[in-house]
XYZ file of C-alpha atoms in Angstrom:
576
model
C 90.167 71.723 90.169
C 93.328 72.062 92.184
C 94.112 75.632 93.469
C 97.228 77.041 91.374
C 100.452 76.769 93.386
C 101.764 80.083 94.637
C 105.542 80.889 94.811
C 107.041 81.082 98.474
C 107.943 84.736 97.888
C 106.649 86.282 101.199
C 109.689 87.652 102.996
C 110.018 86.448 106.684
C 111.280 88.963 109.250
C 113.663 88.074 112.102
C 113.956 91.842 113.428
C 113.744 91.977 117.223
C 112.527 95.452 117.924
C 112.919 94.847 121.761
C 116.713 94.031 121.614
C 118.885 96.589 123.299
C 120.519 97.498 120.038
C 117.028 98.072 118.311
C 115.801 100.265 121.071
C 118.877 102.336 120.982
C 118.585 102.762 117.295
C 114.851 103.671 117.516
C 115.578 106.351 120.427
C 118.588 107.914 118.573
C 116.746 108.086 115.335
C 113.553 109.467 116.824
C 115.432 112.179 118.572
C 117.009 113.142 115.282
C 113.662 113.223 113.677
C 112.385 115.459 116.317
C 115.303 117.842 115.556
C 114.719 117.640 111.766
C 110.933 118.283 112.387
C 111.605 121.437 114.410
C 114.103 122.639 111.777
C 111.462 121.943 108.936
C 108.832 123.708 110.746
C 111.059 126.684 111.164
C 111.654 126.704 107.355
C 107.905 126.424 106.638
C 107.521 129.717 108.463
C 109.232 131.393 105.621
C 110.177 135.106 106.368
C 108.585 134.962 109.754
C 105.649 136.673 111.606
C 106.232 140.136 110.502
C 106.365 139.124 106.899
C 103.424 137.147 107.219
C 101.544 140.238 108.539
C 102.816 142.340 105.888
C 101.336 139.821 103.384
C 98.064 139.743 105.035
C 97.789 143.453 105.166
C 97.866 143.373 101.350
C 94.877 141.236 101.337
C 96.806 138.104 100.429
C 97.264 134.728 101.702
C 100.771 133.151 102.487
C 101.896 130.519 100.235
C 101.101 127.605 102.770
C 97.403 129.071 103.169
C 97.192 129.131 99.498
C 98.389 125.531 99.095
C 95.878 124.466 101.898
C 93.014 125.811 99.631
C 94.336 124.532 96.416
C 94.981 120.826 97.445
C 92.342 118.207 97.982
C 90.928 117.830 101.357
C 92.708 115.170 103.344
C 95.653 115.065 101.106
C 99.162 116.227 101.757
C 101.875 118.031 99.428
C 104.880 115.613 98.868
C 107.342 118.664 99.333
C 110.347 118.458 97.263
C 113.535 120.902 98.060
C 112.087 122.042 101.459
C 115.775 122.171 102.714
C 116.877 124.072 99.473
C 119.370 126.938 100.487
C 119.463 125.734 104.111
C 122.188 127.456 105.962
C 122.976 129.499 102.830
C 122.981 133.246 102.010
C 123.389 134.245 105.715
C 124.830 137.656 104.521
C 121.446 138.399 103.283
C 119.362 137.120 105.948
C 118.876 133.626 104.579
C 116.245 132.154 102.086
C 114.215 129.618 103.988
C 113.222 126.916 101.280
C 114.879 129.103 98.912
C 111.711 131.254 98.712
C 109.619 128.740 96.928
C 107.533 125.776 97.420
C 107.494 122.842 95.221
C 105.994 119.585 95.391
C 103.329 116.852 94.195
C 99.976 117.166 95.301
C 96.360 116.295 94.179
C 93.864 118.770 92.857
C 90.491 117.530 92.004
C 92.057 114.067 91.999
C 94.855 114.926 89.576
C 98.380 114.598 90.622
C 100.041 118.038 89.799
C 103.421 119.592 90.280
C 103.081 122.737 92.253
C 105.424 125.559 92.130
C 104.624 128.492 94.370
C 106.518 131.599 95.367
C 106.820 132.541 99.016
C 106.449 136.100 99.167
C 107.478 136.254 102.773
C 111.004 135.469 101.917
C 112.464 138.711 100.138
C 109.344 139.330 98.316
C 109.616 135.983 96.559
C 112.808 136.984 94.834
C 114.902 134.381 92.912
C 118.168 133.545 94.568
C 120.491 131.154 92.679
C 118.974 128.013 94.408
C 115.495 129.330 93.808
C 116.065 129.096 90.073
C 117.722 125.713 90.443
C 114.737 124.536 92.698
C 112.258 125.686 90.175
C 114.124 124.006 87.387
C 114.343 120.818 89.334
C 110.496 120.850 89.863
C 110.015 121.518 85.973
C 112.487 118.727 85.218
C 110.261 116.293 87.045
C 107.269 117.520 85.489
C 108.918 117.142 82.218
C 110.254 113.588 82.714
C 106.866 112.412 83.913
C 104.484 114.544 82.030
C 102.864 116.088 85.152
C 100.645 119.148 84.855
C 102.141 122.063 86.588
C 100.444 124.779 88.637
C 102.279 128.029 89.358
C 101.303 130.394 91.974
C 103.272 133.627 91.296
C 104.114 136.103 93.872
C 107.616 137.410 93.138
C 109.724 140.519 92.878
C 111.939 138.685 90.237
C 115.752 138.102 90.474
C 117.429 138.885 93.737
C 119.682 141.693 92.222
C 122.702 141.345 94.636
C 123.207 137.966 93.115
C 122.171 138.502 89.593
C 125.347 137.143 88.164
C 124.543 133.737 89.688
C 120.821 133.823 88.768
C 120.812 135.217 85.192
C 123.065 133.901 82.508
C 123.751 130.119 82.662
C 121.933 126.949 81.241
C 120.816 126.121 84.779
C 119.753 129.602 85.640
C 116.655 131.782 85.666
C 116.103 132.020 81.658
C 116.030 128.077 81.514
C 112.518 128.337 83.400
C 110.894 130.130 80.398
C 112.546 127.789 77.966
C 111.110 124.837 80.100
C 107.579 126.591 79.834
C 107.724 126.486 75.930
C 109.117 122.952 75.916
C 106.334 121.629 78.291
C 103.667 123.208 76.056
C 105.115 121.674 73.076
C 104.768 118.379 74.661
C 101.194 118.779 75.737
C 102.127 119.000 79.358
C 99.288 121.333 81.034
C 100.385 124.527 82.864
C 98.326 126.973 84.501
C 99.518 130.089 86.358
C 97.813 132.302 88.937
C 99.411 135.711 89.513
C 98.648 136.578 93.056
C 101.016 139.409 93.862
C 103.823 140.978 91.839
C 105.133 139.349 88.724
C 107.828 141.663 87.381
C 110.816 141.971 84.931
C 111.946 138.876 83.347
C 109.604 136.789 85.588
C 106.585 138.192 83.711
C 107.452 135.949 80.969
C 106.592 132.829 83.048
C 102.867 133.157 83.395
C 102.280 134.294 79.675
C 104.451 131.379 78.406
C 102.025 128.873 80.342
C 98.584 127.722 78.850
C 96.254 129.535 81.089
C 96.739 132.651 83.089
C 94.740 133.981 86.106
C 95.401 137.121 87.983
C 93.892 138.582 91.121
C 93.041 142.365 91.627
C 95.752 144.254 93.357
C 98.400 142.105 91.617
C 100.965 143.520 89.122
C 102.265 142.046 85.777
C 104.862 144.127 83.962
C 108.335 143.883 82.509
C 109.264 147.202 84.398
C 107.697 148.640 87.391
C 106.570 152.506 87.706
C 110.017 153.405 89.163
C 111.984 151.789 86.331
C 109.745 153.212 83.622
C 110.128 156.672 84.901
C 113.874 156.252 84.976
C 113.964 154.597 81.633
C 111.701 156.875 79.545
C 110.520 159.544 81.951
C 106.802 158.178 81.874
C 104.903 158.386 85.097
C 102.251 155.789 85.722
C 100.896 153.807 88.684
C 101.244 150.117 89.212
C 97.543 149.524 88.400
C 97.459 151.475 85.188
C 100.805 149.971 83.957
C 100.186 146.462 84.807
C 97.219 145.608 87.053
C 94.476 142.805 86.623
C 91.833 145.077 85.044
C 94.288 146.412 82.532
C 95.544 143.045 81.476
C 92.015 141.588 81.410
C 90.305 144.426 79.503
C 93.045 146.163 77.398
C 96.074 144.025 76.828
C 94.062 140.814 76.890
C 97.180 139.013 78.555
C 95.092 137.136 81.322
C 92.328 134.753 80.751
C 90.598 134.922 84.223
C 90.483 138.222 86.524
C 89.727 137.226 90.186
C 88.866 139.387 93.150
C 91.160 137.518 95.644
C 93.189 134.780 96.373
C 90.428 132.502 97.454
C 88.360 133.018 94.315
C 91.685 132.700 92.121
C 92.343 129.186 93.813
C 88.744 128.114 93.443
C 88.986 129.005 89.602
C 92.338 127.123 89.310
C 90.640 123.992 90.789
C 87.764 124.241 88.398
C 90.066 124.460 85.444
C 92.367 121.473 86.566
C 89.126 119.460 87.018
C 88.275 119.916 83.539
C 91.534 118.939 81.989
C 91.640 115.923 79.716
C 94.096 113.137 79.594
C 96.189 113.270 76.523
C 96.109 109.643 74.736
C 99.507 108.101 74.117
C 99.158 105.877 71.036
C 102.459 104.113 71.379
C 101.956 102.750 75.056
C 98.783 103.776 77.044
C 99.963 101.714 79.723
C 103.603 101.047 79.447
C 104.154 99.925 83.134
C 102.545 97.132 84.897
C 100.050 98.024 87.486
C 97.125 96.003 89.058
C 94.117 96.879 91.195
C 95.474 97.912 94.574
C 93.637 97.922 97.959
C 95.601 99.743 100.779
C 94.181 97.262 103.309
C 94.531 93.963 101.648
C 97.871 94.659 100.010
C 99.567 96.275 102.844
C 103.005 94.950 104.089
C 102.931 92.095 106.666
C 104.985 94.122 108.987
C 104.724 97.540 110.690
C 106.378 100.364 108.648
C 107.858 101.925 111.847
C 109.975 98.753 112.567
C 112.513 100.348 110.292
C 113.432 102.875 113.008
C 115.230 99.891 114.916
C 117.657 99.102 111.987
C 120.017 102.037 111.814
C 122.054 104.185 114.178
C 121.979 107.687 112.858
C 125.446 108.470 114.453
C 128.034 109.392 111.819
C 130.249 106.520 111.305
C 128.144 103.919 112.801
C 128.609 100.418 111.757
C 125.100 99.480 110.680
C 124.835 95.824 109.721
C 121.236 94.758 108.935
C 119.324 92.708 106.401
C 117.941 94.935 103.747
C 115.273 92.374 103.381
C 113.834 93.838 106.500
C 113.452 97.122 104.596
C 112.063 95.556 101.471
C 109.352 93.549 103.463
C 108.133 96.764 104.976
C 107.756 98.797 101.663
C 106.481 96.113 99.137
C 102.800 94.905 98.652
C 102.038 91.962 100.991
C 105.858 91.830 101.717
C 106.219 89.568 98.570
C 109.543 89.649 96.838
C 110.907 87.424 93.994
C 114.462 87.434 94.617
C 116.877 87.220 91.485
C 119.990 85.140 91.700
C 119.602 85.061 95.562
C 122.597 82.901 95.976
C 125.035 84.779 93.788
C 126.673 88.203 94.462
C 125.104 88.234 97.880
C 125.962 91.926 98.740
C 123.661 93.279 96.284
C 119.907 92.328 96.356
C 117.809 92.215 93.261
C 114.279 91.190 92.827
C 110.754 92.011 91.729
C 107.782 93.132 93.824
C 104.913 95.680 93.583
C 104.482 98.800 95.754
C 100.950 100.222 95.539
C 100.057 97.935 92.737
C 103.006 98.971 90.556
C 105.550 96.459 89.363
C 108.910 97.410 90.409
C 112.398 95.929 90.215
C 114.582 96.621 93.326
C 118.328 96.821 93.599
C 119.674 97.242 97.009
C 122.918 96.908 99.057
C 122.850 94.052 101.419
C 124.174 95.096 104.792
C 125.070 91.810 106.521
C 128.515 90.040 106.362
C 128.132 86.638 104.923
C 130.361 83.691 103.727
C 131.004 83.370 99.896
C 132.954 81.082 97.684
C 135.317 83.208 95.595
C 134.618 82.755 92.024
C 137.524 84.643 90.356
C 141.268 85.908 91.166
C 144.056 84.471 93.117
C 141.851 82.950 95.779
C 139.229 81.131 93.598
C 137.460 78.322 95.189
C 138.373 79.450 98.813
C 135.821 81.054 101.179
C 135.837 84.680 102.176
C 133.683 86.790 104.272
C 132.068 89.411 102.229
C 131.500 92.812 103.861
C 128.089 94.159 103.841
C 127.687 97.316 101.835
C 130.419 96.580 99.547
C 130.078 95.699 95.809
C 131.856 92.737 94.764
C 132.614 91.589 91.235
C 129.550 89.038 91.290
C 127.237 91.567 92.774
C 127.940 94.063 89.941
C 127.529 91.536 87.340
C 124.241 90.569 88.867
C 123.050 94.018 89.230
C 123.879 94.837 85.577
C 122.084 91.935 84.132
C 118.975 92.593 86.263
C 118.921 96.173 85.275
C 118.882 95.158 81.760
C 116.175 92.587 82.255
C 113.907 95.414 83.831
C 114.549 97.585 81.037
C 113.671 94.664 78.572
C 110.397 94.052 80.431
C 109.424 97.796 81.124
C 109.756 97.432 84.816
C 110.661 100.708 86.778
C 113.631 100.521 89.096
C 113.944 101.264 92.708
C 117.580 101.673 94.154
C 117.970 101.435 97.942
C 121.501 102.823 99.063
C 123.710 101.841 101.841
C 126.812 101.328 99.974
C 130.538 101.918 100.910
C 131.950 101.381 97.465
C 133.287 98.575 95.205
C 135.633 95.973 96.779
C 139.390 96.820 96.347
C 142.641 94.679 96.588
C 144.237 91.851 94.552
C 141.558 89.553 94.456
C 139.075 92.130 93.371
C 141.222 93.505 90.773
C 142.153 90.043 89.229
C 138.303 89.152 89.220
C 137.688 92.085 87.111
C 136.101 94.562 89.415
C 136.667 97.576 87.209
C 135.039 95.817 84.250
C 132.116 94.633 86.322
C 131.600 97.879 87.695
C 131.687 99.494 84.407
C 129.090 97.190 83.243
C 126.685 98.116 86.111
C 127.216 101.744 85.620
C 126.688 101.401 81.753
C 123.516 99.463 82.633
C 122.196 102.265 85.008
C 123.317 105.156 82.617
C 121.561 103.677 79.549
C 118.363 102.521 81.476
C 115.291 103.936 80.032
C 112.764 102.959 82.536
C 111.751 105.336 85.396
C 114.502 105.137 88.339
C 113.856 106.111 91.995
C 116.762 106.070 94.498
C 116.382 106.242 98.189
C 119.593 106.809 100.351
C 119.142 104.828 103.567
C 122.752 105.022 105.072
C 125.802 105.584 103.368
C 126.082 106.433 99.714
C 129.929 106.692 99.152
C 132.228 106.912 96.145
C 131.748 105.097 92.880
C 129.020 102.851 94.735
C 126.828 105.925 94.806
C 127.139 106.242 90.887
C 126.373 102.540 90.406
C 123.296 102.697 92.646
C 121.870 105.459 90.521
C 123.137 108.616 92.041
C 121.911 112.130 91.119
C 124.261 112.216 88.066
C 122.405 109.138 86.636
C 119.002 111.038 86.263
C 116.852 109.267 88.724
C 113.124 110.591 88.494
C 113.374 111.012 92.276
C 116.041 110.883 94.854
C 114.980 110.607 98.506
C 116.972 110.284 101.601
C 116.404 108.902 105.206
C 117.821 111.049 108.032
C 120.314 108.511 108.578
C 121.865 109.010 105.106
C 125.447 109.985 104.585
C 126.257 111.185 101.081
C 129.910 111.857 100.132
C 133.037 110.519 98.231
C 134.084 108.389 101.232
C 133.101 108.037 104.866
C 134.123 110.942 107.443
C 136.514 108.608 109.241
C 138.370 107.367 105.964
C 138.481 111.100 104.620
C 139.952 112.434 107.939
C 142.468 109.604 108.171
C 143.602 110.382 104.569
C 143.389 114.097 104.628
C 145.203 114.363 107.992
C 147.986 112.252 106.939
C 148.400 114.530 103.891
C 148.139 117.703 106.079
C 150.684 116.493 108.541
C 153.297 115.533 105.944
C 152.822 118.990 104.358
C 153.551 120.618 107.794
C 156.578 118.400 108.447
C 157.971 119.425 104.928
C 157.526 122.919 106.189
C 159.555 122.165 109.212
C 156.860 121.767 111.860
C 156.523 118.694 113.842
C 152.964 117.991 115.180
C 152.401 116.272 118.690
C 149.955 113.370 118.876
C 147.604 115.711 120.472
C 147.904 117.923 117.502
C 147.504 115.136 114.989
C 144.260 113.938 116.842
C 142.955 117.468 116.902
C 143.559 117.976 113.207
C 141.883 114.521 112.426
C 138.927 115.393 114.569
C 138.555 118.857 112.937
C 138.626 117.370 109.325
C 136.126 114.574 110.316
C 133.621 117.100 111.972
C 133.759 119.167 108.548
C 133.509 116.122 106.516
C 130.568 114.621 108.454
C 128.845 118.011 108.290
C 129.034 118.036 104.526
C 127.901 114.330 104.289
C 124.784 115.075 106.335
C 121.795 114.846 104.163
C 120.714 118.509 105.073
C 123.843 119.563 103.474
C 123.023 117.793 100.209
C 119.237 118.729 100.392
C 120.301 122.353 100.783
C 121.964 122.160 97.351
C 119.228 119.964 95.906
C 121.372 116.918 95.548
C 118.367 115.371 97.333
C 114.721 115.832 96.608
C 113.401 115.158 100.071
C 114.614 113.836 103.350
C 111.799 111.667 104.218
C 110.602 109.727 107.476
C 111.683 106.035 107.034
C 108.273 104.871 108.301
C 106.856 106.864 105.164
C 109.075 105.462 102.433
C 106.263 103.151 101.087
C 103.787 106.173 100.849
C 106.511 108.331 99.123
C 107.356 105.670 96.614
C 103.876 105.133 95.703
C 103.307 108.944 94.980
C 106.458 108.857 93.109
C 105.463 105.694 91.151
C 102.268 107.416 90.299
C 103.975 110.371 88.941
C 106.259 108.156 86.800
C 103.181 106.268 85.272
C 102.037 109.574 83.847
C 104.530 109.350 80.941
C 104.174 106.090 79.338
C 106.467 106.843 76.365
C 109.640 104.705 76.879
C 112.659 105.207 74.461
C 114.047 101.908 72.831
C 116.715 100.469 75.189
C 120.151 100.226 73.736
C 122.833 99.543 76.519
C 125.748 100.099 73.915
C 129.085 98.526 74.235
C 129.189 96.435 77.647
C 132.293 95.121 79.192
C 132.093 91.428 79.352
């Protein structure tokens, strides 16, 4: 019997990692990553050595010591929101990682969302970004039906900023609403109280399914001082809301444990006994096959991608996006969709860690293309890499709809300058085609994961499933730039506007003053486009090592697969 013919879908690689440009890119990116590693290590130190010593003096472990005991051996936390509140709240001494650690980790083989207060940062108090970070973690858990483990050690709302933490729909109270909604959906939630849990924050553990509490911890709506001030009653913290009281008298906690280590061991034991809720409608909605990390690895080294992009702001990075895809998909196999049409947008099917995926990516090489529509129809033109043309938008919209029809999760790889402008573009219907692509992304019901590699500018960011379009996860490389337009373009526009304003006021700027103004604007704009700025505000879930993109995507896809319920796909009215 003849052997079945296999499609020729293994991506070739022509990347010369030894070229001068590749070596320069690698050196610059590794230097940037060294800087980022240094900054992230400082963030992970939380409130610093004195605060750690104070935590230990109470017989308690630090948050990262707790996580080491909670997670399975030889596994790592995919930390989300590490950069939250970076360079914010300086007037209050800062809030490293917003005073809470969140991320995906394996506990007894089960993928869990972990939300753990860092009591070394202002006693674990909730800053505005703390609340938003916890809410983002809960949203990911809700979207993907991930069990949630809370390690509570918090003094409650940071009172000097209460007006920005307390009242709104994306503030502190939403945390408890989410607790109730997750419970109603059957998403397991277990809380370990391992320190203070006071005021409104006392509702969080009690609204979860199972509550553990260590001796020496406190759980009360009002502490002893506030109780005395409010009703004149004198009582100590243990009598008011200690572990023994809640275990023996109020009955609020389910398990009383002597210390952190015993508490975490109990939590692991409980996770190990969790069942898996059956889903009648679609027990396995998304295609996944058996995966062997050795056999199914990409054909090329992951760290080759260091050679592709220069991290310098405004760098002209032109490269073949297939080189990236070849290093993140199983066996480097990629079935490219409409390969000869709309070439500045790459679309195609692959598997990552055995999971079937559809990939939408911006192609970053300039190439010759026949003009299909507009005044120059039939002529040849150079299409600029990273720009979405009418044909590319049409192709991407159709591909996204096909993935929804066939229940294939979508991966978006961003390096986009925006949509093409000009007479040819307008005559060809670029607005109509762009609207079609944005509609397809907006109404998509399969899981969407976005990775910003380079630029992600303007409406191109929206069309490629930016944060406003509900990606399950949004990651960024250190080379990412995230703004309405590039720093150079913005500087030119804003400097011109500012110059005219000054001239109308009677002041004439010299060429040197104009250059200084432009440079000042560009520096500010480049700083705001830096991925650390976006990650500090939770626009980005994590800044990742480019060489670990595949590993991160496998974990994210594992999380997405936990929720097999997929709504009916209805793209609505499409521009045609």
